[in-house]
GROMACS .gro file of N, CA and C in nm:
model
  297
    1LEU      N    1  -0.750   1.335  -1.333
    1LEU     CA    2  -0.700   1.198  -1.296
    1LEU      C    3  -0.795   1.123  -1.250
    2GLY      N    4  -0.936   1.111  -1.240
    2GLY     CA    5  -1.021   1.040  -1.219
    2GLY      C    6  -1.034   0.962  -1.077
    3GLU      N    7  -1.140   0.901  -1.064
    3GLU     CA    8  -1.171   0.834  -0.941
    3GLU      C    9  -1.114   0.700  -0.932
    4LYS      N   10  -1.057   0.617  -0.806
    4LYS     CA   11  -1.035   0.504  -0.783
    4LYS      C   12  -1.173   0.391  -0.807
    5VAL      N   13  -1.170   0.330  -0.880
    5VAL     CA   14  -1.271   0.215  -0.893
    5VAL      C   15  -1.231   0.062  -0.833
    6TYR      N   16  -1.321   0.033  -0.724
    6TYR     CA   17  -1.253  -0.103  -0.663
    6TYR      C   18  -1.229  -0.214  -0.729
    7GLY      N   19  -1.088  -0.265  -0.756
    7GLY     CA   20  -1.039  -0.378  -0.788
    7GLY      C   21  -1.004  -0.352  -0.953
    8HIS      N   22  -1.030  -0.210  -1.009
    8HIS     CA   23  -0.994  -0.213  -1.131
    8HIS      C   24  -0.912  -0.097  -1.189
    9THR      N   25  -0.892   0.005  -1.094
    9THR     CA   26  -0.808   0.111  -1.121
    9THR      C   27  -0.698   0.159  -1.038
   10ALA      N   28  -0.622   0.220  -1.073
   10ALA     CA   29  -0.504   0.273  -0.998
   10ALA      C   30  -0.555   0.372  -0.880
   11ILE      N   31  -0.473   0.411  -0.795
   11ILE     CA   32  -0.506   0.481  -0.687
   11ILE      C   33  -0.459   0.621  -0.747
   12PRO      N   34  -0.580   0.724  -0.720
   12PRO     CA   35  -0.539   0.847  -0.812
   12PRO      C   36  -0.394   0.929  -0.757
   13GLU      N   37  -0.328   0.988  -0.840
   13GLU     CA   38  -0.225   1.067  -0.785
   13GLU      C   39  -0.251   1.152  -0.672
   14GLY      N   40  -0.171   1.174  -0.564
   14GLY     CA   41  -0.181   1.289  -0.496
   14GLY      C   42  -0.077   1.246  -0.346
   15THR      N   43  -0.131   1.310  -0.240
   15THR     CA   44  -0.059   1.287  -0.121
   15THR      C   45  -0.160   1.224  -0.031
   16TYR      N   46  -0.137   1.112   0.023
   16TYR     CA   47  -0.242   1.046   0.148
   16TYR      C   48  -0.188   1.032   0.267
   17GLU      N   49  -0.281   1.058   0.372
   17GLU     CA   50  -0.219   0.984   0.515
   17GLU      C   51  -0.222   0.850   0.519
   18LEU      N   52  -0.123   0.799   0.567
   18LEU     CA   53  -0.076   0.680   0.619
   18LEU      C   54  -0.135   0.646   0.777
   19ARG      N   55  -0.195   0.512   0.797
   19ARG     CA   56  -0.217   0.470   0.937
   19ARG      C   57  -0.153   0.342   0.964
   20TRP      N   58  -0.065   0.346   1.039
   20TRP     CA   59  -0.007   0.182   1.073
   20TRP      C   60  -0.144   0.125   1.168
   21ALA      N   61  -0.175   0.029   1.110
   21ALA     CA   62  -0.294  -0.026   1.172
   21ALA      C   63  -0.338  -0.170   1.190
   22TYR      N   64  -0.384  -0.212   1.232
   22TYR     CA   65  -0.408  -0.393   1.221
   22TYR      C   66  -0.507  -0.424   1.093
   23SER      N   67  -0.492  -0.509   1.038
   23SER     CA   68  -0.563  -0.549   0.914
   23SER      C   69  -0.603  -0.712   0.932
   24PRO      N   70  -0.765  -0.724   0.974
   24PRO     CA   71  -0.823  -0.865   1.028
   24PRO      C   72  -0.772  -0.925   0.898
   25LYS      N   73  -0.775  -0.879   0.771
   25LYS     CA   74  -0.739  -1.013   0.664
   25LYS      C   75  -0.596  -1.059   0.661
   26PHE      N   76  -0.519  -0.958   0.706
   26PHE     CA   77  -0.368  -1.036   0.693
   26PHE      C   78  -0.322  -1.043   0.868
   27GLN      N   79  -0.417  -1.025   0.953
   27GLN     CA   80  -0.376  -1.071   1.098
   27GLN      C   81  -0.230  -0.971   1.122
   28ARG      N   82  -0.209  -0.906   1.111
   28ARG     CA   83  -0.107  -0.786   1.172
   28ARG      C   84  -0.133  -0.653   1.098
   29ASN      N   85  -0.045  -0.551   1.172
   29ASN     CA   86  -0.033  -0.435   1.108
   29ASN      C   87   0.024  -0.389   1.018
   30LEU      N   88  -0.051  -0.323   0.928
   30LEU     CA   89   0.007  -0.273   0.773
   30LEU      C   90  -0.014  -0.123   0.758
   31PRO      N   91   0.057  -0.072   0.660
   31PRO     CA   92   0.021   0.054   0.614
   31PRO      C   93  -0.123   0.055   0.569
   32ARG      N   94  -0.208   0.158   0.600
   32ARG     CA   95  -0.321   0.197   0.557
   32ARG      C   96  -0.341   0.332   0.479
   33LEU      N   97  -0.394   0.358   0.363
   33LEU     CA   98  -0.417   0.492   0.314
   33LEU      C   99  -0.524   0.546   0.362
   34LEU      N  100  -0.534   0.653   0.404
   34LEU     CA  101  -0.668   0.750   0.464
   34LEU      C  102  -0.707   0.843   0.373
   35GLU      N  103  -0.804   0.890   0.378
   35GLU     CA  104  -0.879   0.993   0.276
   35GLU      C  105  -0.903   0.936   0.110
   36LEU      N  106  -0.882   0.832   0.095
   36LEU     CA  107  -0.908   0.783  -0.048
   36LEU      C  108  -1.063   0.782  -0.060
   37PRO      N  109  -1.121   0.886  -0.138
   37PRO     CA  110  -1.272   0.896  -0.153
   37PRO      C  111  -1.322   0.731  -0.175
   38GLY      N  112  -1.447   0.696  -0.131
   38GLY     CA  113  -1.500   0.582  -0.124
   38GLY      C  114  -1.449   0.459  -0.109
   39PHE      N  115  -1.321   0.471  -0.013
   39PHE     CA  116  -1.266   0.367  -0.013
   39PHE      C  117  -1.197   0.352   0.144
   40LYS      N  118  -1.187   0.264   0.236
   40LYS     CA  119  -1.145   0.237   0.371
   40LYS      C  120  -1.024   0.131   0.370
   41GLY      N  121  -1.009   0.062   0.313
   41GLY     CA  122  -0.925  -0.063   0.298
   41GLY      C  123  -0.822  -0.080   0.210
   42VAL      N  124  -0.747   0.056   0.174
   42VAL     CA  125  -0.645   0.051   0.102
   42VAL      C  126  -0.518   0.029   0.163
   43LEU      N  127  -0.452  -0.065   0.181
   43LEU     CA  128  -0.326  -0.126   0.233
   43LEU      C  129  -0.209  -0.118   0.145
   44ILE      N  130  -0.092  -0.113   0.213
   44ILE     CA  131   0.037  -0.164   0.108
   44ILE      C  132   0.068  -0.287   0.178
   45HIS      N  133   0.092  -0.413   0.098
   45HIS     CA  134   0.117  -0.542   0.111
   45HIS      C  135   0.168  -0.603   0.044
   46PRO      N  136   0.228  -0.730   0.082
   46PRO     CA  137   0.287  -0.800  -0.041
   46PRO      C  138   0.201  -0.880  -0.143
   47GLY      N  139   0.259  -0.908  -0.241
   47GLY     CA  140   0.177  -1.003  -0.345
   47GLY      C  141   0.268  -0.977  -0.458
   48ASN      N  142   0.240  -1.086  -0.552
   48ASN     CA  143   0.350  -1.098  -0.682
   48ASN      C  144   0.287  -1.096  -0.787
   49VAL      N  145   0.144  -1.100  -0.820
   49VAL     CA  146   0.048  -1.093  -0.923
   49VAL      C  147  -0.067  -1.025  -0.895
   50ILE      N  148  -0.113  -0.967  -1.017
   50ILE     CA  149  -0.234  -0.891  -0.998
   50ILE      C  150  -0.348  -0.953  -0.909
   51ALA      N  151  -0.393  -1.044  -0.926
   51ALA     CA  152  -0.456  -1.154  -0.830
   51ALA      C  153  -0.453  -1.143  -0.709
   52ASP      N  154  -0.317  -1.114  -0.654
   52ASP     CA  155  -0.328  -1.062  -0.523
   52ASP      C  156  -0.360  -0.945  -0.463
   53THR      N  157  -0.442  -0.871  -0.534
   53THR     CA  158  -0.465  -0.731  -0.479
   53THR      C  159  -0.601  -0.705  -0.560
   54GLU      N  160  -0.659  -0.613  -0.503
   54GLU     CA  161  -0.837  -0.551  -0.516
   54GLU      C  162  -0.799  -0.437  -0.542
   55GLY      N  163  -0.685  -0.372  -0.554
   55GLY     CA  164  -0.639  -0.233  -0.583
   55GLY      C  165  -0.548  -0.172  -0.440
   56CYS      N  166  -0.497  -0.298  -0.362
   56CYS     CA  167  -0.415  -0.220  -0.271
   56CYS      C  168  -0.257  -0.201  -0.354
   57ILE      N  169  -0.190  -0.143  -0.271
   57ILE     CA  170  -0.014  -0.125  -0.332
   57ILE      C  171   0.049  -0.257  -0.284
   58LEU      N  172   0.102  -0.292  -0.402
   58LEU     CA  173   0.206  -0.398  -0.381
   58LEU      C  174   0.325  -0.349  -0.423
   59PRO      N  175   0.416  -0.338  -0.326
   59PRO     CA  176   0.539  -0.312  -0.341
   59PRO      C  177   0.642  -0.433  -0.407
   60GLY      N  178   0.721  -0.417  -0.469
   60GLY     CA  179   0.835  -0.496  -0.544
   60GLY      C  180   0.903  -0.434  -0.678
   61GLU      N  181   0.989  -0.533  -0.707
   61GLU     CA  182   1.064  -0.503  -0.852
   61GLU      C  183   0.970  -0.573  -0.974
   62ASN      N  184   0.985  -0.440  -1.045
   62ASN     CA  185   0.873  -0.487  -1.193
   62ASN      C  186   0.999  -0.513  -1.287
   63LYS      N  187   1.021  -0.641  -1.247
   63LYS     CA  188   1.139  -0.708  -1.348
   63LYS      C  189   1.121  -0.815  -1.464
   64ALA      N  190   0.969  -0.843  -1.434
   64ALA     CA  191   0.942  -0.974  -1.504
   64ALA      C  192   0.765  -0.965  -1.537
   65LYS      N  193   0.759  -0.988  -1.673
   65LYS     CA  194   0.630  -0.937  -1.712
   65LYS      C  195   0.498  -1.029  -1.638
   66GLY      N  196   0.402  -0.920  -1.581
   66GLY     CA  197   0.325  -0.963  -1.507
   66GLY      C  198   0.350  -1.005  -1.368
   67MET      N  199   0.450  -0.975  -1.317
   67MET     CA  200   0.478  -1.040  -1.172
   67MET      C  201   0.565  -0.935  -1.096
   68LEU      N  202   0.552  -0.899  -0.965
   68LEU     CA  203   0.674  -0.837  -0.883
   68LEU      C  204   0.741  -0.917  -0.817
   69LEU      N  205   0.883  -0.904  -0.803
   69LEU     CA  206   0.943  -0.997  -0.735
   69LEU      C  207   1.014  -0.907  -0.631
   70ASP      N  208   1.021  -0.991  -0.505
   70ASP     CA  209   1.077  -0.983  -0.378
   70ASP      C  210   0.985  -0.858  -0.299
   71SER      N  211   0.842  -0.892  -0.341
   71SER     CA  212   0.746  -0.822  -0.267
   71SER      C  213   0.740  -0.834  -0.132
   72ARG      N  214   0.778  -0.933  -0.032
   72ARG     CA  215   0.792  -0.960   0.051
   72ARG      C  216   0.878  -0.904   0.142
   73LYS      N  217   1.005  -0.892   0.087
   73LYS     CA  218   1.143  -0.799   0.122
   73LYS      C  219   1.104  -0.666   0.120
   74TYR      N  220   1.015  -0.615   0.040
   74TYR     CA  221   0.985  -0.459   0.034
   74TYR      C  222   0.911  -0.419   0.070
   75SER      N  223   0.791  -0.528   0.112
   75SER     CA  224   0.702  -0.475   0.209
   75SER      C  225   0.765  -0.482   0.382
   76ASP      N  226   0.808  -0.570   0.397
   76ASP     CA  227   0.900  -0.572   0.533
   76ASP      C  228   0.953  -0.428   0.561
   77ILE      N  229   1.066  -0.396   0.475
   77ILE     CA  230   1.112  -0.275   0.475
   77ILE      C  231   1.001  -0.163   0.511
   78ILE      N  232   0.927  -0.148   0.435
   78ILE     CA  233   0.793  -0.026   0.449
   78ILE      C  234   0.728  -0.044   0.558
   79ASN      N  235   0.709  -0.157   0.610
   79ASN     CA  236   0.645  -0.221   0.753
   79ASN      C  237   0.729  -0.137   0.868
   80GLU      N  238   0.876  -0.181   0.858
   80GLU     CA  239   0.980  -0.134   0.958
   80GLU      C  240   0.967   0.015   0.979
   81VAL      N  241   1.003   0.078   0.848
   81VAL     CA  242   0.967   0.237   0.847
   81VAL      C  243   0.810   0.261   0.909
   82CYS      N  244   0.710   0.216   0.876
   82CYS     CA  245   0.579   0.269   0.898
   82CYS      C  246   0.567   0.238   1.054
   83GLU      N  247   0.598   0.156   1.107
   83GLU     CA  248   0.584   0.105   1.252
   83GLU      C  249   0.692   0.234   1.334
   84ARG      N  250   0.812   0.264   1.295
   84ARG     CA  251   0.914   0.320   1.368
   84ARG      C  252   0.820   0.473   1.338
   85GLU      N  253   0.810   0.509   1.207
   85GLU     CA  254   0.762   0.647   1.243
   85GLU      C  255   0.618   0.677   1.246
   86SER      N  256   0.541   0.591   1.262
   86SER     CA  257   0.407   0.612   1.319
   86SER      C  258   0.395   0.645   1.476
   87LYS      N  259   0.502   0.625   1.580
   87LYS     CA  260   0.501   0.638   1.694
   87LYS      C  261   0.585   0.822   1.707
   88LYS      N  262   0.598   0.851   1.574
   88LYS     CA  263   0.641   1.019   1.592
   88LYS      C  264   0.537   1.074   1.546
   89GLY      N  265   0.414   1.055   1.480
   89GLY     CA  266   0.334   1.126   1.446
   89GLY      C  267   0.252   1.102   1.300
   90LYS      N  268   0.207   1.198   1.245
   90LYS     CA  269   0.112   1.162   1.122
   90LYS      C  270   0.228   1.119   0.979
   91MET      N  271   0.192   1.022   0.933
   91MET     CA  272   0.292   0.974   0.801
   91MET      C  273   0.199   1.005   0.661
   92PHE      N  274   0.272   1.022   0.562
   92PHE     CA  275   0.202   1.037   0.437
   92PHE      C  276   0.292   1.008   0.334
   93ILE      N  277   0.215   0.955   0.235
   93ILE     CA  278   0.270   0.871   0.133
   93ILE      C  279   0.232   0.957  -0.003
   94LYS      N  280   0.302   0.973  -0.139
   94LYS     CA  281   0.271   1.041  -0.231
   94LYS      C  282   0.278   0.959  -0.351
   95ILE      N  283   0.151   0.933  -0.422
   95ILE     CA  284   0.141   0.840  -0.517
   95ILE      C  285   0.165   0.915  -0.654
   96ILE      N  286   0.260   0.881  -0.750
   96ILE     CA  287   0.268   0.929  -0.873
   96ILE      C  288   0.255   0.803  -0.984
   97ASN      N  289   0.143   0.820  -1.046
   97ASN     CA  290   0.117   0.707  -1.154
   97ASN      C  291   0.187   0.754  -1.276
   98GLN      N  292   0.299   0.659  -1.315
   98GLN     CA  293   0.381   0.663  -1.440
   98GLN      C  294   0.296   0.615  -1.536
   99ARG      N  295   0.286   0.679  -1.651
   99ARG     CA  296   0.217   0.643  -1.767
   99ARG      C  297   0.345   0.560  -1.868
   0.00000   0.00000   0.00000
């Protein structure tokens, strides 16, 4: 499945722990993937085009070529769930790369 290369490749398939934590770059709490070898700052945050990420997860609808639609809406939903679930204990995300 290969390694993640900063700014160039997808996150390898697998299950990763998430932490609800403050992001200085975005100045708010966001879900952060843990235990991704060689990476500490892989977040789930809104963005609409590839230039909006250097390897983080951008949620949204892939209905327009080269763009994600409604990214802020889906990011807000994920954030609400993560904020609530982080109070209950550990959180995990399963990454499945479709080809």
